[in-house]
Amino acid sequence: MSLMTFPGGRVVPATVLADLAVRHLTGTADPAAIRALAPRDRAQFRFWVEVLDWALTTKAVARSELWARRGGAGSPLEVVLSVTRMQALAQACVMARAAAPQSCGPEIAAAPARGAALRFQPVAMVPKGAEGFAAEPAGYRGRDAVRRADLFDKMDRAAQRRGQAAPFSPGQVLAGRSYAALAEFVSAGGVRCSSLEGRIGGGAGGLDWIERHAQAAARLARMQARIGPGAALSVRRVRPSKRAEEGGARTIADRALVDGFCLQGQSLGDVLLAHGWAKSGQNIEALRKALAAALERMRLCA
């Protein structure tokens, strides 16, 4: 029997996870069995559910390849999906999601490590007339470019589907992305020639590598100071029903919220669960407001 082995987690047969994933799509899964999964096993189960949903939507697999009712309508459902087929579908799903849109051209190869990506049209300001300027597409041969999607994009798309306003203003989004870029640049600056900037020689009036790194670190420190020592969600005066069922809820500091969302890729729900809070709509909205306020303070340094 094939096993899915995770460090620090239980050893769960892969056939069990595949069976649960198929039954979850058909509405016949045992909720108690899903709740009993270890966190790592649950993550694998949820990923396989997403893969199967993608496979059915894109018609990469037929329903008859997933389950069957041998005795006709009303008979017990039998899962016929093999683990080998499940793993092949998972690989195909990952590669399909990693492919750049066709409008970007064939030069941008599929890159699973890049994660979800969005296309955009580069724009440049060009002279227009005697004194004016106009924005024109600047993509190579008129093609779109691609950038990595983040949680800001995910929350914005979710709000659009619900017909709601954007959860964050453009300035707040810019502040969050600038903070993430600065933190990545500063943390990767331990090796002098770890990036192209470190190999470029500075001319007269130019900045050398140490000066660029020092300026970025100072700007990052200013943004972190703007976050402040406040608490996004405090345990005091909160009913136990608002907290998680297991373990005590801990105060969520503004810095932990910003770092979790912008740097670690944690959704608002993930931040709540990591600090022992219940993943409720009221708690998520409270975190969203606290994050928007912190990003607004950081916007002055972005």
Short mmCIF file of C-alpha atoms in Angstrom, two decimals:
data_model
loop_
_atom_site.label_atom_id
_atom_site.label_comp_id
_atom_site.label_asym_id
_atom_site.label_seq_id
_atom_site.Cartn_x
_atom_site.Cartn_y
_atom_site.Cartn_z
CA MET A 1 0.00 0.00 0.00
CA SER A 2 1.37 3.41 -0.97
CA LEU A 3 1.97 5.72 1.95
CA MET A 4 2.17 9.49 2.25
CA THR A 5 4.90 10.19 4.83
CA PHE A 6 5.32 13.63 6.36
CA PRO A 7 7.92 14.64 8.96
CA GLY A 8 6.16 15.39 12.21
CA GLY A 9 2.86 13.96 11.01
CA ARG A 10 1.11 10.66 10.85
CA VAL A 11 1.65 8.10 8.10
CA VAL A 12 -1.59 7.98 6.12
CA PRO A 13 -2.13 5.63 3.18
CA ALA A 14 -2.27 7.59 -0.05
CA THR A 15 -5.25 5.48 -1.09
CA VAL A 16 -7.16 6.83 1.92
CA LEU A 17 -6.41 10.45 0.98
CA ALA A 18 -7.40 9.84 -2.65
CA ASP A 19 -10.61 8.11 -1.53
CA LEU A 20 -11.47 11.01 0.78
CA ALA A 21 -10.77 13.56 -1.96
CA VAL A 22 -13.11 11.84 -4.43
CA ARG A 23 -15.83 11.36 -1.83
CA HIS A 24 -15.51 15.01 -0.80
CA LEU A 25 -16.38 16.04 -4.36
CA THR A 26 -19.41 13.77 -4.37
CA GLY A 27 -20.57 14.84 -0.91
CA THR A 28 -20.17 11.35 0.58
CA ALA A 29 -16.99 11.91 2.61
CA ASP A 30 -17.05 11.27 6.34
CA PRO A 31 -16.53 14.67 8.08
CA ALA A 32 -15.09 12.92 11.13
CA ALA A 33 -12.42 11.25 8.99
CA ILE A 34 -11.41 14.59 7.51
CA ARG A 35 -11.26 16.26 10.90
CA ALA A 36 -9.08 13.42 12.20
CA LEU A 37 -6.37 14.09 9.61
CA ALA A 38 -3.12 15.59 10.84
CA PRO A 39 -2.41 19.13 9.55
CA ARG A 40 0.04 17.96 6.88
CA ASP A 41 -2.28 15.19 5.78
CA ARG A 42 -5.16 17.66 5.62
CA ALA A 43 -3.11 19.96 3.42
CA GLN A 44 -2.43 17.08 1.03
CA PHE A 45 -6.12 16.17 1.04
CA ARG A 46 -7.17 19.74 0.23
CA PHE A 47 -4.63 19.96 -2.58
CA TRP A 48 -5.93 16.77 -4.14
CA VAL A 49 -9.49 18.10 -3.91
CA GLU A 50 -8.35 21.19 -5.85
CA VAL A 51 -6.62 18.96 -8.40
CA LEU A 52 -9.72 16.85 -8.96
CA ASP A 53 -11.91 19.93 -9.26
CA TRP A 54 -9.48 21.33 -11.87
CA ALA A 55 -9.37 18.01 -13.73
CA LEU A 56 -13.16 17.80 -13.95
CA THR A 57 -13.49 21.46 -14.98
CA THR A 58 -10.89 21.17 -17.74
CA LYS A 59 -12.13 17.68 -18.71
CA ALA A 60 -8.71 16.22 -18.04
CA VAL A 61 -10.50 13.30 -16.43
CA ALA A 62 -13.97 11.78 -16.73
CA ARG A 63 -16.23 11.15 -13.78
CA SER A 64 -16.19 7.45 -14.62
CA GLU A 65 -12.44 7.46 -13.92
CA LEU A 66 -13.05 8.70 -10.38
CA TRP A 67 -16.02 6.78 -9.08
CA ALA A 68 -18.64 4.27 -10.13
CA ARG A 69 -21.86 2.74 -8.86
CA ARG A 70 -21.67 -0.93 -9.73
CA GLY A 71 -25.27 -1.64 -8.76
CA GLY A 72 -26.80 1.28 -10.63
CA ALA A 73 -28.41 4.42 -9.24
CA GLY A 74 -28.81 4.36 -5.47
CA SER A 75 -26.06 1.80 -4.91
CA PRO A 76 -23.01 2.64 -2.76
CA LEU A 77 -20.37 4.77 -4.45
CA GLU A 78 -17.09 3.04 -5.22
CA VAL A 79 -13.91 5.03 -5.75
CA VAL A 80 -11.99 3.70 -8.76
CA LEU A 81 -9.27 6.38 -8.94
CA SER A 82 -5.79 4.95 -8.44
CA VAL A 83 -3.02 6.71 -6.58
CA THR A 84 -0.84 6.65 -9.72
CA ARG A 85 -3.55 8.42 -11.70
CA MET A 86 -4.06 10.89 -8.85
CA GLN A 87 -0.38 11.79 -8.81
CA ALA A 88 -0.34 12.21 -12.60
CA LEU A 89 -3.32 14.57 -12.41
CA ALA A 90 -1.60 16.54 -9.63
CA GLN A 91 1.52 16.99 -11.77
CA ALA A 92 -0.55 18.06 -14.77
CA CYS A 93 -2.45 20.55 -12.63
CA VAL A 94 0.75 22.08 -11.26
CA MET A 95 2.24 22.48 -14.74
CA ALA A 96 -0.99 23.96 -16.13
CA ARG A 97 -1.12 26.53 -13.35
CA ALA A 98 2.56 27.34 -13.89
CA ALA A 99 2.16 28.12 -17.59
CA ALA A 100 2.24 31.79 -18.57
CA PRO A 101 -0.79 33.18 -20.48
CA GLN A 102 -0.58 32.92 -24.26
CA SER A 103 -0.48 36.70 -24.62
CA CYS A 104 2.94 36.66 -22.91
CA GLY A 105 4.56 34.67 -25.71
CA PRO A 106 6.44 31.35 -25.70
CA GLU A 107 9.65 32.76 -24.21
CA ILE A 108 8.21 32.69 -20.66
CA ALA A 109 8.47 29.02 -19.70
CA ALA A 110 6.26 27.21 -17.23
CA ALA A 111 7.72 27.51 -13.73
CA PRO A 112 5.89 25.70 -10.91
CA ALA A 113 8.09 27.38 -8.29
CA ARG A 114 6.82 30.77 -9.47
CA GLY A 115 3.36 30.02 -8.14
CA ALA A 116 0.21 31.74 -9.37
CA ALA A 117 0.95 34.52 -11.85
CA LEU A 118 -0.94 37.37 -13.52
CA ARG A 119 -0.31 39.04 -16.85
CA PHE A 120 -0.01 42.79 -17.29
CA GLN A 121 0.86 45.18 -20.08
CA PRO A 122 4.05 47.20 -19.50
CA VAL A 123 3.48 50.89 -20.22
CA ALA A 124 5.98 53.63 -21.04
CA MET A 125 5.51 57.38 -21.33
CA VAL A 126 6.50 58.60 -24.79
CA PRO A 127 6.55 62.14 -26.23
CA LYS A 128 3.27 63.18 -27.82
CA GLY A 129 3.28 66.36 -29.82
CA ALA A 130 5.34 69.38 -28.92
CA GLU A 131 5.13 69.20 -25.14
CA GLY A 132 2.79 66.36 -24.19
CA PHE A 133 3.39 62.75 -23.24
CA ALA A 134 1.18 59.70 -23.62
CA ALA A 135 1.23 56.20 -22.16
CA GLU A 136 1.79 53.46 -24.72
CA PRO A 137 2.27 49.69 -24.42
CA ALA A 138 5.94 48.84 -24.06
CA GLY A 139 5.86 45.05 -24.04
CA TYR A 140 8.26 43.12 -26.24
CA ARG A 141 6.56 42.85 -29.65
CA GLY A 142 3.35 44.04 -28.04
CA ARG A 143 3.20 41.09 -25.66
CA ASP A 144 2.11 41.09 -22.05
CA ALA A 145 4.48 40.55 -19.14
CA VAL A 146 3.84 38.30 -16.16
CA ARG A 147 4.23 38.83 -12.44
CA ARG A 148 3.70 36.62 -9.45
CA ALA A 149 0.25 36.86 -7.88
CA ASP A 150 0.04 37.50 -4.17
CA LEU A 151 -2.60 37.58 -1.44
CA PHE A 152 -3.61 41.10 -2.39
CA ASP A 153 -4.62 39.77 -5.83
CA LYS A 154 -6.45 36.83 -4.28
CA MET A 155 -8.48 39.00 -1.90
CA ASP A 156 -9.23 41.51 -4.67
CA ARG A 157 -10.56 38.78 -6.98
CA ALA A 158 -12.68 37.34 -4.16
CA ALA A 159 -14.18 40.77 -3.49
CA GLN A 160 -14.94 41.24 -7.19
CA ARG A 161 -16.75 37.89 -7.33
CA ARG A 162 -18.90 38.95 -4.39
CA GLY A 163 -19.57 42.35 -5.93
CA GLN A 164 -17.82 44.15 -3.07
CA ALA A 165 -15.30 46.98 -2.99
CA ALA A 166 -11.58 46.25 -2.99
CA PRO A 167 -10.37 45.30 0.51
CA PHE A 168 -7.31 47.59 0.26
CA SER A 169 -6.58 50.86 -1.52
CA PRO A 170 -3.94 50.98 -4.29
CA GLY A 171 -1.61 52.88 -1.95
CA GLN A 172 -1.96 50.23 0.74
CA VAL A 173 -1.27 47.45 -1.75
CA LEU A 174 1.82 49.31 -2.96
CA ALA A 175 3.03 49.68 0.62
CA GLY A 176 2.61 45.97 1.32
CA ARG A 177 4.41 44.92 -1.85
CA SER A 178 7.21 47.43 -1.28
CA TYR A 179 7.63 46.08 2.24
CA ALA A 180 7.90 42.51 0.93
CA ALA A 181 10.41 43.51 -1.76
CA LEU A 182 12.55 45.42 0.74
CA ALA A 183 12.54 42.57 3.24
CA GLU A 184 13.60 40.12 0.51
CA PHE A 185 16.37 42.41 -0.72
CA VAL A 186 17.74 43.07 2.76
CA SER A 187 17.58 39.43 3.87
CA ALA A 188 19.37 38.29 0.69
CA GLY A 189 22.09 40.91 1.05
CA GLY A 190 24.50 38.80 3.08
CA VAL A 191 26.41 37.74 -0.04
CA ARG A 192 27.84 40.64 -1.97
CA CYS A 193 27.39 39.18 -5.46
CA SER A 194 24.18 37.28 -4.81
CA SER A 195 22.35 39.48 -7.33
CA LEU A 196 23.05 41.45 -10.47
CA GLU A 197 23.20 44.74 -8.54
CA GLY A 198 26.27 43.53 -6.67
CA ARG A 199 28.19 42.99 -9.91
CA ILE A 200 27.64 46.45 -11.33
CA GLY A 201 30.49 48.83 -10.80
CA GLY A 202 29.48 52.33 -9.68
CA GLY A 203 30.66 55.36 -11.53
CA ALA A 204 30.98 58.92 -10.30
CA GLY A 205 28.13 59.73 -7.95
CA GLY A 206 26.91 56.13 -7.99
CA LEU A 207 26.07 54.00 -5.00
CA ASP A 208 28.14 50.96 -4.18
CA TRP A 209 26.65 47.75 -2.84
CA ILE A 210 27.06 48.61 0.86
CA GLU A 211 25.33 51.98 0.43
CA ARG A 212 22.40 50.46 -1.46
CA HIS A 213 21.99 47.77 1.16
CA ALA A 214 22.22 50.29 4.01
CA GLN A 215 19.60 52.53 2.41
CA ALA A 216 17.24 49.61 1.87
CA ALA A 217 17.73 48.44 5.47
CA ALA A 218 17.04 51.94 6.79
CA ARG A 219 13.88 52.24 4.72
CA LEU A 220 12.74 48.82 5.90
CA ALA A 221 13.34 49.85 9.51
CA ARG A 222 11.24 52.99 8.99
CA MET A 223 8.37 50.94 7.59
CA GLN A 224 8.57 48.52 10.50
CA ALA A 225 8.53 51.46 12.92
CA ARG A 226 5.40 52.75 11.19
CA ILE A 227 3.70 49.40 11.81
CA GLY A 228 3.97 50.11 15.52
CA PRO A 229 3.67 47.88 18.61
CA GLY A 230 -0.12 47.76 18.60
CA ALA A 231 -2.34 44.68 18.62
CA ALA A 232 -4.51 43.77 15.65
CA LEU A 233 -6.65 41.42 17.76
CA SER A 234 -6.49 41.28 21.53
CA VAL A 235 -7.63 38.44 23.76
CA ARG A 236 -9.09 40.76 26.35
CA ARG A 237 -12.86 41.33 26.27
CA VAL A 238 -13.37 38.70 23.60
CA ARG A 239 -15.88 35.93 24.20
CA PRO A 240 -14.46 32.39 24.17
CA SER A 241 -16.76 31.55 21.25
CA LYS A 242 -14.69 33.89 19.08
CA ARG A 243 -11.56 31.85 19.79
CA ALA A 244 -10.46 28.45 18.55
CA GLU A 245 -11.91 25.37 20.18
CA GLU A 246 -8.49 23.94 21.00
CA GLY A 247 -5.76 25.93 22.71
CA GLY A 248 -5.84 29.46 24.06
CA ALA A 249 -6.03 32.46 21.79
CA ARG A 250 -3.00 34.74 21.75
CA THR A 251 -2.86 38.44 21.00
CA ILE A 252 -2.09 39.13 17.33
CA ALA A 253 0.37 42.01 17.09
CA ASP A 254 0.25 44.35 14.11
CA ARG A 255 3.81 43.37 13.17
CA ALA A 256 2.93 39.65 13.25
CA LEU A 257 -0.11 40.33 11.06
CA VAL A 258 1.83 42.35 8.48
CA ASP A 259 4.77 39.92 8.37
CA GLY A 260 2.48 36.90 8.14
CA PHE A 261 0.43 38.37 5.30
CA CYS A 262 3.09 40.22 3.28
CA LEU A 263 6.20 38.11 3.89
CA GLN A 264 5.05 34.60 4.77
CA GLY A 265 2.03 34.35 2.46
CA GLN A 266 -0.42 33.62 5.28
CA SER A 267 -4.04 34.49 4.61
CA LEU A 268 -6.02 36.29 7.29
CA GLY A 269 -7.59 32.97 8.22
CA ASP A 270 -4.17 31.35 8.52
CA VAL A 271 -3.01 34.14 10.85
CA LEU A 272 -6.06 33.59 13.04
CA LEU A 273 -5.53 29.84 13.28
CA ALA A 274 -1.79 30.27 13.96
CA HIS A 275 -2.64 32.40 17.01
CA GLY A 276 -5.42 30.17 18.32
CA TRP A 277 -8.40 32.16 17.07
CA ALA A 278 -11.54 30.87 15.40
CA LYS A 279 -11.66 31.43 11.65
CA SER A 280 -14.90 33.42 11.64
CA GLY A 281 -16.07 36.17 9.33
CA GLN A 282 -16.09 38.69 12.17
CA ASN A 283 -12.50 37.91 13.15
CA ILE A 284 -11.31 38.00 9.53
CA GLU A 285 -12.94 41.40 9.02
CA ALA A 286 -11.31 42.70 12.21
CA LEU A 287 -7.91 41.57 10.91
CA ARG A 288 -8.56 43.11 7.50
CA LYS A 289 -9.29 46.49 9.08
CA ALA A 290 -6.19 46.25 11.28
CA LEU A 291 -4.02 45.29 8.29
CA ALA A 292 -5.44 48.14 6.19
CA ALA A 293 -4.66 50.59 9.01
CA ALA A 294 -1.08 49.30 9.33
CA LEU A 295 -0.53 49.48 5.56
CA GLU A 296 -1.88 53.02 5.54
CA ARG A 297 0.70 54.00 8.13
CA MET A 298 3.43 52.27 6.10
CA ARG A 299 2.33 54.01 2.91
CA LEU A 300 4.15 57.18 3.92
CA CYS A 301 7.46 55.29 3.70
CA ALA A 302 6.68 53.24 0.57
#
